[in-house]
Amino acid sequence: MTNPRILPGTAHPTLGDAVSEALGTEPVECEVERFPDGELQPVVGHVRGEDVYVVQPTGRDVNEHLIELLLLLDACRRAGTRRVTAVVPYFGYARQDRRTRAGQSVGARVALDALAAAGADRLVVVDPHTPTLEAMSSIPVETLSAVPLLAAALAEHTPAAAVVVSRPRRRQTR
């Protein structure tokens, strides 16, 4: 079996490079061309027959990063990869896992279907909003958790009797 190849997207290239370094491999060369109207056109380096992990969180600018991820997956598939795994530490649209009223889409399902259609063989996410992603997906979903690492890091800087509370952001409506 060949070493996995890491292809960092533009959403967080430092993360992709860090994963490559931790695995002792060079990241896949990739150029994301931008047309004047904002369209993206990724061009990936040699990946024929390789096991490629596309590292692309879909945080801020979620729509642009999701489209870039879809195009990167498609480019890898067309370049002849053996298997493509989407590594999406923050999976945008995960909170849209059900309809709460008539006329709504199920954004998580749409995004998952798009990833599979673009060529992803697997999906890796970190602490998704909902555990139902795996049930909604036509491809295998692996869920990782950052909570133990975050708790350990926070424990070093807080008193033993401290209580940490998180408050969700308010929804903005038009």
Short mmCIF file of C-alpha atoms in Angstrom, two decimals:
data_model
loop_
_atom_site.label_atom_id
_atom_site.label_comp_id
_atom_site.label_asym_id
_atom_site.label_seq_id
_atom_site.Cartn_x
_atom_site.Cartn_y
_atom_site.Cartn_z
CA MET A 1 0.00 0.00 0.00
CA THR A 2 1.25 3.46 -0.86
CA ASN A 3 1.47 6.30 1.61
CA PRO A 4 -1.61 8.50 1.76
CA ARG A 5 -1.31 11.76 -0.12
CA ILE A 6 -2.61 14.97 1.44
CA LEU A 7 -4.15 17.65 -0.74
CA PRO A 8 -4.69 20.89 1.24
CA GLY A 9 -7.51 23.12 0.00
CA THR A 10 -7.29 26.89 0.27
CA ALA A 11 -9.65 27.13 3.27
CA HIS A 12 -6.84 26.19 5.69
CA PRO A 13 -3.61 25.32 3.86
CA THR A 14 -1.62 25.38 7.11
CA LEU A 15 -3.73 22.52 8.47
CA GLY A 16 -3.22 20.45 5.34
CA ASP A 17 0.51 21.12 5.40
CA ALA A 18 0.67 20.15 9.11
CA VAL A 19 -1.11 16.86 8.38
CA SER A 20 1.34 16.15 5.54
CA GLU A 21 4.29 16.93 7.78
CA ALA A 22 2.94 14.73 10.60
CA LEU A 23 2.65 11.84 8.12
CA GLY A 24 6.09 12.52 6.64
CA THR A 25 4.79 13.14 3.14
CA GLU A 26 4.81 16.06 0.73
CA PRO A 27 1.43 17.65 0.05
CA VAL A 28 -0.08 17.15 -3.40
CA GLU A 29 0.60 20.11 -5.64
CA CYS A 30 -2.56 22.03 -6.34
CA GLU A 31 -3.37 25.33 -7.93
CA VAL A 32 -6.79 26.91 -7.62
CA GLU A 33 -7.30 29.30 -10.48
CA ARG A 34 -9.86 32.07 -10.07
CA PHE A 35 -11.74 33.52 -12.99
CA PRO A 36 -12.69 37.22 -12.98
CA ASP A 37 -16.30 36.34 -12.11
CA GLY A 38 -15.16 34.41 -9.00
CA GLU A 39 -15.39 30.87 -10.41
CA LEU A 40 -12.82 28.42 -9.11
CA GLN A 41 -10.91 25.90 -11.21
CA PRO A 42 -8.57 23.60 -9.29
CA VAL A 43 -5.73 21.80 -11.01
CA VAL A 44 -4.18 18.94 -9.01
CA GLY A 45 -0.76 17.40 -9.42
CA HIS A 46 0.00 13.75 -10.13
CA VAL A 47 -2.35 11.54 -8.07
CA ARG A 48 -3.06 8.62 -10.43
CA GLY A 49 -3.49 5.42 -8.44
CA GLU A 50 -2.98 7.23 -5.13
CA ASP A 51 -5.01 7.29 -1.93
CA VAL A 52 -5.73 11.03 -1.56
CA TYR A 53 -7.07 12.91 1.46
CA VAL A 54 -8.48 16.33 0.55
CA VAL A 55 -8.24 18.54 3.66
CA GLN A 56 -10.78 21.36 3.36
CA PRO A 57 -12.80 22.76 6.28
CA THR A 58 -15.91 24.63 5.20
CA GLY A 59 -15.79 27.40 7.82
CA ARG A 60 -16.19 31.07 7.02
CA ASP A 61 -17.20 31.49 3.39
CA VAL A 62 -18.80 28.06 3.70
CA ASN A 63 -20.33 28.15 0.21
CA GLU A 64 -17.05 29.00 -1.52
CA HIS A 65 -15.13 26.39 0.48
CA LEU A 66 -17.75 23.72 -0.16
CA ILE A 67 -17.70 24.37 -3.91
CA GLU A 68 -13.90 24.28 -3.90
CA LEU A 69 -14.01 20.95 -2.04
CA LEU A 70 -16.43 19.52 -4.60
CA LEU A 71 -14.21 20.68 -7.47
CA LEU A 72 -11.07 19.28 -5.77
CA LEU A 73 -12.78 15.90 -5.32
CA ASP A 74 -13.85 15.89 -8.97
CA ALA A 75 -10.35 16.88 -10.12
CA CYS A 76 -8.83 14.04 -8.09
CA ARG A 77 -11.29 11.51 -9.46
CA ARG A 78 -10.68 12.66 -13.05
CA ALA A 79 -6.91 12.47 -12.42
CA GLY A 80 -7.27 8.76 -11.66
CA THR A 81 -6.96 8.52 -7.88
CA ARG A 82 -7.49 5.09 -6.35
CA ARG A 83 -9.56 6.50 -3.48
CA VAL A 84 -10.47 10.02 -2.33
CA THR A 85 -11.33 10.90 1.25
CA ALA A 86 -12.77 14.31 2.11
CA VAL A 87 -11.35 15.48 5.44
CA VAL A 88 -13.70 18.25 6.54
CA PRO A 89 -12.90 19.29 10.13
CA TYR A 90 -15.78 21.76 10.11
CA PHE A 91 -18.67 20.46 8.02
CA GLY A 92 -20.90 23.36 7.01
CA TYR A 93 -24.61 22.60 6.66
CA ALA A 94 -24.44 19.86 9.33
CA ARG A 95 -26.89 21.77 11.52
CA GLN A 96 -29.43 21.56 8.69
CA ASP A 97 -30.10 17.90 9.41
CA ARG A 98 -33.91 18.10 9.43
CA ARG A 99 -36.75 20.32 8.39
CA THR A 100 -38.34 22.42 11.10
CA ARG A 101 -41.05 23.81 8.84
CA ALA A 102 -42.52 23.31 5.40
CA GLY A 103 -40.53 24.63 2.49
CA GLN A 104 -37.07 24.06 3.98
CA SER A 105 -34.34 21.99 2.44
CA VAL A 106 -32.25 19.47 4.36
CA GLY A 107 -28.91 21.15 3.70
CA ALA A 108 -26.82 18.42 5.34
CA ARG A 109 -28.27 15.79 3.00
CA VAL A 110 -27.75 18.00 -0.05
CA ALA A 111 -24.10 18.64 0.90
CA LEU A 112 -23.47 14.94 1.60
CA ASP A 113 -25.02 13.90 -1.71
CA ALA A 114 -22.90 16.50 -3.52
CA LEU A 115 -19.70 15.15 -1.91
CA ALA A 116 -20.52 11.62 -3.00
CA ALA A 117 -21.45 12.76 -6.51
CA ALA A 118 -18.20 14.74 -6.81
CA GLY A 119 -16.18 11.60 -6.10
CA ALA A 120 -15.62 11.28 -2.35
CA ASP A 121 -15.31 7.67 -1.24
CA ARG A 122 -15.31 8.58 2.45
CA LEU A 123 -15.83 11.60 4.69
CA VAL A 124 -13.96 12.45 7.90
CA VAL A 125 -15.47 15.15 10.15
CA VAL A 126 -14.59 16.54 13.58
CA ASP A 127 -17.33 17.03 16.19
CA PRO A 128 -20.21 17.55 13.77
CA HIS A 129 -23.34 19.35 14.88
CA THR A 130 -25.28 16.11 14.61
CA PRO A 131 -24.45 12.41 14.81
CA THR A 132 -27.02 11.72 12.08
CA LEU A 133 -24.57 12.60 9.28
CA GLU A 134 -23.55 8.98 8.95
CA ALA A 135 -27.15 7.84 8.61
CA MET A 136 -27.84 10.48 5.95
CA SER A 137 -24.76 9.75 3.88
CA SER A 138 -24.37 7.32 1.01
CA ILE A 139 -20.61 7.13 1.72
CA PRO A 140 -18.92 6.08 4.99
CA VAL A 141 -18.53 8.91 7.53
CA GLU A 142 -15.86 8.80 10.23
CA THR A 143 -16.37 11.16 13.16
CA LEU A 144 -13.44 12.35 15.23
CA SER A 145 -13.63 14.40 18.43
CA ALA A 146 -11.41 17.28 19.49
CA VAL A 147 -13.09 17.55 22.90
CA PRO A 148 -10.44 15.59 24.87
CA LEU A 149 -7.63 17.69 23.39
CA LEU A 150 -9.48 20.95 23.98
CA ALA A 151 -10.39 19.96 27.55
CA ALA A 152 -6.78 19.05 28.33
CA ALA A 153 -5.52 22.35 26.91
CA LEU A 154 -8.16 24.32 28.82
CA ALA A 155 -7.47 22.43 32.06
CA GLU A 156 -3.91 23.79 32.09
CA HIS A 157 -5.24 27.37 32.27
CA THR A 158 -8.31 27.13 34.53
CA PRO A 159 -8.74 26.59 38.26
CA ALA A 160 -9.92 23.13 39.33
CA ALA A 161 -13.30 24.45 40.53
CA ALA A 162 -14.03 26.37 37.31
CA VAL A 163 -17.08 25.68 35.16
CA VAL A 164 -16.87 26.37 31.43
CA VAL A 165 -20.08 27.34 29.65
CA SER A 166 -20.67 27.83 25.94
CA ARG A 167 -23.43 29.92 24.47
CA PRO A 168 -24.63 29.37 20.91
CA ARG A 169 -24.67 32.33 18.57
CA ARG A 170 -28.04 33.87 17.82
CA ARG A 171 -29.53 33.20 14.44
CA GLN A 172 -29.64 36.18 12.16
CA THR A 173 -32.78 36.65 10.13
CA ARG A 174 -33.58 39.09 7.40
#
